[in-house]
């Protein structure tokens, strides 16, 4: 599995103020989500979130996005947003031997105001939130007059996958 994020920050007129592109790291907890869904248990991806931590994206043991710690100032407002079921599209791409899932969601003006450094896809149930993946990028300063839209593209390979081991 691999994924990439395209982040777009827009102002009140819809003009693009800033944008980032980055590749993700699937967390150990994210692999557990897929394994559990394969076994018919667990919860799917339900939310997108952002945070303030720019520690190494290679650490697969991260279990949650951070909202303020150390020298980081906490983001104001909600840091996650639900993903509508209609926001997911899935396409078979035979020439690449992948199934490509595209999904997007937008954090409104009053959400996540401050300096954002990370984003991820989250499975949020009644009792817990599980982080699927995480992306770290150069800081984006979101004001209370900005919307932040996250476009994710996740590819699931198929065929002889012995090269993965």
PDB file of C-alpha atoms in Angstrom:
ATOM      1  CA  UNK A   1       0.000   0.000   0.000  1.00  0.00           C
ATOM      2  CA  UNK A   2       1.191   3.456  -0.736  1.00  0.00           C
ATOM      3  CA  UNK A   3      -0.510   6.802  -0.682  1.00  0.00           C
ATOM      4  CA  UNK A   4       0.025  10.402  -1.413  1.00  0.00           C
ATOM      5  CA  UNK A   5      -1.574  13.541  -0.090  1.00  0.00           C
ATOM      6  CA  UNK A   6      -2.344  16.770  -1.867  1.00  0.00           C
ATOM      7  CA  UNK A   7      -3.202  19.478   0.654  1.00  0.00           C
ATOM      8  CA  UNK A   8      -4.836  22.714  -0.544  1.00  0.00           C
ATOM      9  CA  UNK A   9      -5.376  25.793   1.633  1.00  0.00           C
ATOM     10  CA  UNK A  10      -7.879  28.310   0.241  1.00  0.00           C
ATOM     11  CA  UNK A  11      -9.084  31.725   1.372  1.00  0.00           C
ATOM     12  CA  UNK A  12     -12.652  33.050   1.620  1.00  0.00           C
ATOM     13  CA  UNK A  13     -12.715  33.668  -2.161  1.00  0.00           C
ATOM     14  CA  UNK A  14     -11.621  30.102  -2.933  1.00  0.00           C
ATOM     15  CA  UNK A  15      -8.181  31.245  -4.070  1.00  0.00           C
ATOM     16  CA  UNK A  16      -5.337  28.829  -3.307  1.00  0.00           C
ATOM     17  CA  UNK A  17      -3.162  30.285  -0.552  1.00  0.00           C
ATOM     18  CA  UNK A  18      -0.821  27.330  -0.072  1.00  0.00           C
ATOM     19  CA  UNK A  19      -0.481  23.675  -0.997  1.00  0.00           C
ATOM     20  CA  UNK A  20       1.680  20.641  -0.243  1.00  0.00           C
ATOM     21  CA  UNK A  21       2.215  17.197  -1.721  1.00  0.00           C
ATOM     22  CA  UNK A  22       3.702  14.329   0.256  1.00  0.00           C
ATOM     23  CA  UNK A  23       3.863  10.546   0.451  1.00  0.00           C
ATOM     24  CA  UNK A  24       2.584   8.706   3.493  1.00  0.00           C
ATOM     25  CA  UNK A  25       3.824   6.171   5.973  1.00  0.00           C
ATOM     26  CA  UNK A  26       1.378   3.424   6.941  1.00  0.00           C
ATOM     27  CA  UNK A  27       1.415   3.004  10.708  1.00  0.00           C
ATOM     28  CA  UNK A  28       1.511  -0.398  12.403  1.00  0.00           C
ATOM     29  CA  UNK A  29      -1.998   0.445  13.628  1.00  0.00           C
ATOM     30  CA  UNK A  30      -2.993   1.088   9.992  1.00  0.00           C
ATOM     31  CA  UNK A  31      -1.829  -2.366   8.937  1.00  0.00           C
ATOM     32  CA  UNK A  32      -3.927  -3.712  11.830  1.00  0.00           C
ATOM     33  CA  UNK A  33      -7.004  -1.891  10.433  1.00  0.00           C
ATOM     34  CA  UNK A  34      -6.575  -3.669   7.074  1.00  0.00           C
ATOM     35  CA  UNK A  35      -5.911  -7.042   8.712  1.00  0.00           C
ATOM     36  CA  UNK A  36      -8.997  -6.655  10.926  1.00  0.00           C
ATOM     37  CA  UNK A  37     -11.210  -5.678   7.978  1.00  0.00           C
ATOM     38  CA  UNK A  38      -9.874  -8.722   6.100  1.00  0.00           C
ATOM     39  CA  UNK A  39     -11.030 -10.843   9.039  1.00  0.00           C
ATOM     40  CA  UNK A  40     -14.445  -9.166   9.075  1.00  0.00           C
ATOM     41  CA  UNK A  41     -13.898  -7.090  12.202  1.00  0.00           C
ATOM     42  CA  UNK A  42     -12.813  -3.537  12.913  1.00  0.00           C
ATOM     43  CA  UNK A  43     -13.840  -0.193  11.482  1.00  0.00           C
ATOM     44  CA  UNK A  44     -13.075   1.459   8.138  1.00  0.00           C
ATOM     45  CA  UNK A  45     -11.475   4.863   7.602  1.00  0.00           C
ATOM     46  CA  UNK A  46     -13.974   7.499   8.779  1.00  0.00           C
ATOM     47  CA  UNK A  47     -12.030  10.735   9.332  1.00  0.00           C
ATOM     48  CA  UNK A  48      -9.108  12.867   8.181  1.00  0.00           C
ATOM     49  CA  UNK A  49      -7.052  14.739  10.697  1.00  0.00           C
ATOM     50  CA  UNK A  50      -4.182  17.181  11.054  1.00  0.00           C
ATOM     51  CA  UNK A  51      -1.648  17.884  13.771  1.00  0.00           C
ATOM     52  CA  UNK A  52       1.426  19.817  14.806  1.00  0.00           C
ATOM     53  CA  UNK A  53       4.136  17.141  15.083  1.00  0.00           C
ATOM     54  CA  UNK A  54       6.886  17.069  12.460  1.00  0.00           C
ATOM     55  CA  UNK A  55       8.851  14.189  13.956  1.00  0.00           C
ATOM     56  CA  UNK A  56      10.136  11.587  11.537  1.00  0.00           C
ATOM     57  CA  UNK A  57       7.440  10.100   9.302  1.00  0.00           C
ATOM     58  CA  UNK A  58       9.395   6.831   9.392  1.00  0.00           C
ATOM     59  CA  UNK A  59       8.252   5.992  12.931  1.00  0.00           C
ATOM     60  CA  UNK A  60       5.505   3.427  12.297  1.00  0.00           C
ATOM     61  CA  UNK A  61       4.619   3.222  15.987  1.00  0.00           C
ATOM     62  CA  UNK A  62       2.882   6.631  16.062  1.00  0.00           C
ATOM     63  CA  UNK A  63      -0.706   6.015  17.164  1.00  0.00           C
ATOM     64  CA  UNK A  64      -2.221   9.504  16.973  1.00  0.00           C
ATOM     65  CA  UNK A  65      -1.697  12.903  15.407  1.00  0.00           C
ATOM     66  CA  UNK A  66      -0.419  15.481  17.908  1.00  0.00           C
ATOM     67  CA  UNK A  67      -2.097  18.759  18.791  1.00  0.00           C
ATOM     68  CA  UNK A  68       0.487  20.855  20.539  1.00  0.00           C
ATOM     69  CA  UNK A  69       3.388  19.471  22.551  1.00  0.00           C
ATOM     70  CA  UNK A  70       6.832  20.676  23.440  1.00  0.00           C
ATOM     71  CA  UNK A  71       7.364  23.974  21.616  1.00  0.00           C
ATOM     72  CA  UNK A  72       4.356  23.432  19.315  1.00  0.00           C
ATOM     73  CA  UNK A  73       1.323  25.652  19.847  1.00  0.00           C
ATOM     74  CA  UNK A  74      -1.955  23.724  19.878  1.00  0.00           C
ATOM     75  CA  UNK A  75      -4.297  24.122  16.930  1.00  0.00           C
ATOM     76  CA  UNK A  76      -7.580  25.906  17.678  1.00  0.00           C
ATOM     77  CA  UNK A  77     -10.856  24.174  16.819  1.00  0.00           C
ATOM     78  CA  UNK A  78     -11.477  20.624  15.626  1.00  0.00           C
ATOM     79  CA  UNK A  79      -8.477  18.806  14.195  1.00  0.00           C
ATOM     80  CA  UNK A  80     -10.426  16.024  12.486  1.00  0.00           C
ATOM     81  CA  UNK A  81     -13.298  15.994  10.044  1.00  0.00           C
ATOM     82  CA  UNK A  82     -15.607  13.141   9.097  1.00  0.00           C
ATOM     83  CA  UNK A  83     -15.410  11.713   5.599  1.00  0.00           C
ATOM     84  CA  UNK A  84     -18.708  11.233   3.797  1.00  0.00           C
ATOM     85  CA  UNK A  85     -19.156   7.772   2.280  1.00  0.00           C
ATOM     86  CA  UNK A  86     -19.673   9.455  -1.099  1.00  0.00           C
ATOM     87  CA  UNK A  87     -16.213  11.036  -0.844  1.00  0.00           C
ATOM     88  CA  UNK A  88     -14.561   7.660  -1.585  1.00  0.00           C
ATOM     89  CA  UNK A  89     -14.007   6.431  -5.144  1.00  0.00           C
ATOM     90  CA  UNK A  90     -12.290   3.177  -6.054  1.00  0.00           C
ATOM     91  CA  UNK A  91     -10.790   2.356  -9.452  1.00  0.00           C
ATOM     92  CA  UNK A  92      -9.045  -0.747 -10.785  1.00  0.00           C
ATOM     93  CA  UNK A  93      -5.837   0.278 -12.604  1.00  0.00           C
ATOM     94  CA  UNK A  94      -4.733  -2.931 -14.387  1.00  0.00           C
ATOM     95  CA  UNK A  95      -1.618  -1.465 -16.045  1.00  0.00           C
ATOM     96  CA  UNK A  96      -0.238  -0.694 -12.559  1.00  0.00           C
ATOM     97  CA  UNK A  97      -1.845  -3.732 -10.899  1.00  0.00           C
ATOM     98  CA  UNK A  98      -3.404  -1.625  -8.179  1.00  0.00           C
ATOM     99  CA  UNK A  99      -6.793  -0.644  -6.886  1.00  0.00           C
ATOM    100  CA  UNK A 100      -6.690   3.122  -6.401  1.00  0.00           C
ATOM    101  CA  UNK A 101      -8.876   4.743  -3.736  1.00  0.00           C
ATOM    102  CA  UNK A 102      -9.342   8.488  -3.823  1.00  0.00           C
ATOM    103  CA  UNK A 103     -10.899  10.385  -0.955  1.00  0.00           C
ATOM    104  CA  UNK A 104     -11.134  13.982   0.125  1.00  0.00           C
ATOM    105  CA  UNK A 105     -12.503  16.052   2.971  1.00  0.00           C
ATOM    106  CA  UNK A 106     -12.320  19.681   4.037  1.00  0.00           C
ATOM    107  CA  UNK A 107     -11.586  21.236   7.408  1.00  0.00           C
ATOM    108  CA  UNK A 108     -13.729  24.405   7.608  1.00  0.00           C
ATOM    109  CA  UNK A 109     -12.584  27.916   8.538  1.00  0.00           C
ATOM    110  CA  UNK A 110     -12.952  27.452  12.291  1.00  0.00           C
ATOM    111  CA  UNK A 111     -11.102  24.110  12.423  1.00  0.00           C
ATOM    112  CA  UNK A 112      -7.381  23.507  12.990  1.00  0.00           C
ATOM    113  CA  UNK A 113      -6.391  27.164  13.106  1.00  0.00           C
ATOM    114  CA  UNK A 114      -2.640  27.472  13.544  1.00  0.00           C
ATOM    115  CA  UNK A 115       0.565  25.855  12.197  1.00  0.00           C
ATOM    116  CA  UNK A 116      -0.123  22.405  10.711  1.00  0.00           C
ATOM    117  CA  UNK A 117       2.722  19.956  10.090  1.00  0.00           C
ATOM    118  CA  UNK A 118       1.122  16.516   9.738  1.00  0.00           C
ATOM    119  CA  UNK A 119      -2.019  14.805   8.458  1.00  0.00           C
ATOM    120  CA  UNK A 120      -3.500  11.321   8.483  1.00  0.00           C
ATOM    121  CA  UNK A 121      -6.459   9.067   7.822  1.00  0.00           C
ATOM    122  CA  UNK A 122      -8.251   7.814  10.916  1.00  0.00           C
ATOM    123  CA  UNK A 123     -10.715   5.072  11.815  1.00  0.00           C
ATOM    124  CA  UNK A 124     -12.822   6.638  14.548  1.00  0.00           C
ATOM    125  CA  UNK A 125     -15.153   4.402  16.502  1.00  0.00           C
ATOM    126  CA  UNK A 126     -17.242   4.997  19.601  1.00  0.00           C
ATOM    127  CA  UNK A 127     -14.452   3.979  21.953  1.00  0.00           C
ATOM    128  CA  UNK A 128     -11.230   4.758  20.122  1.00  0.00           C
ATOM    129  CA  UNK A 129      -9.503   6.362  17.168  1.00  0.00           C
ATOM    130  CA  UNK A 130      -6.940   4.401  15.165  1.00  0.00           C
ATOM    131  CA  UNK A 131      -4.416   6.148  12.928  1.00  0.00           C
ATOM    132  CA  UNK A 132      -4.051   4.454   9.519  1.00  0.00           C
ATOM    133  CA  UNK A 133      -1.304   6.590   8.004  1.00  0.00           C
ATOM    134  CA  UNK A 134       0.636   9.783   8.532  1.00  0.00           C
ATOM    135  CA  UNK A 135       2.257  12.438   6.355  1.00  0.00           C
ATOM    136  CA  UNK A 136       4.687  15.102   7.558  1.00  0.00           C
ATOM    137  CA  UNK A 137       5.201  18.258   5.468  1.00  0.00           C
ATOM    138  CA  UNK A 138       6.612  21.791   5.618  1.00  0.00           C
ATOM    139  CA  UNK A 139       4.410  23.898   7.931  1.00  0.00           C
ATOM    140  CA  UNK A 140       1.140  25.351   6.653  1.00  0.00           C
ATOM    141  CA  UNK A 141      -0.306  28.320   8.554  1.00  0.00           C
ATOM    142  CA  UNK A 142      -4.094  28.072   8.543  1.00  0.00           C
ATOM    143  CA  UNK A 143      -6.086  31.124   9.616  1.00  0.00           C
ATOM    144  CA  UNK A 144      -9.713  31.268  10.697  1.00  0.00           C
ATOM    145  CA  UNK A 145     -10.601  32.490   7.206  1.00  0.00           C
ATOM    146  CA  UNK A 146      -9.053  29.475   5.430  1.00  0.00           C
ATOM    147  CA  UNK A 147     -10.440  26.093   4.415  1.00  0.00           C
ATOM    148  CA  UNK A 148      -8.064  23.146   4.242  1.00  0.00           C
ATOM    149  CA  UNK A 149      -8.902  20.353   1.802  1.00  0.00           C
ATOM    150  CA  UNK A 150      -6.999  17.075   1.937  1.00  0.00           C
ATOM    151  CA  UNK A 151      -6.973  14.908  -1.209  1.00  0.00           C
ATOM    152  CA  UNK A 152      -5.696  11.372  -0.569  1.00  0.00           C
ATOM    153  CA  UNK A 153      -4.846   8.758  -3.174  1.00  0.00           C
ATOM    154  CA  UNK A 154      -4.161   5.279  -1.760  1.00  0.00           C
ATOM    155  CA  UNK A 155      -3.031   2.347  -3.923  1.00  0.00           C
ATOM    156  CA  UNK A 156      -3.496  -1.301  -2.987  1.00  0.00           C
ATOM    157  CA  UNK A 157      -1.301  -3.586  -5.144  1.00  0.00           C
ATOM    158  CA  UNK A 158      -2.412  -6.984  -6.429  1.00  0.00           C
ATOM    159  CA  UNK A 159      -0.734  -9.826  -8.305  1.00  0.00           C
ATOM    160  CA  UNK A 160       2.404 -11.657  -7.193  1.00  0.00           C
ATOM    161  CA  UNK A 161       3.400  -9.614  -4.135  1.00  0.00           C
ATOM    162  CA  UNK A 162       6.284 -11.835  -3.022  1.00  0.00           C
ATOM    163  CA  UNK A 163       8.647  -8.915  -3.732  1.00  0.00           C
ATOM    164  CA  UNK A 164       7.204  -7.234  -0.644  1.00  0.00           C
ATOM    165  CA  UNK A 165       8.855  -9.758   1.700  1.00  0.00           C
TER     166      UNK A 165
END
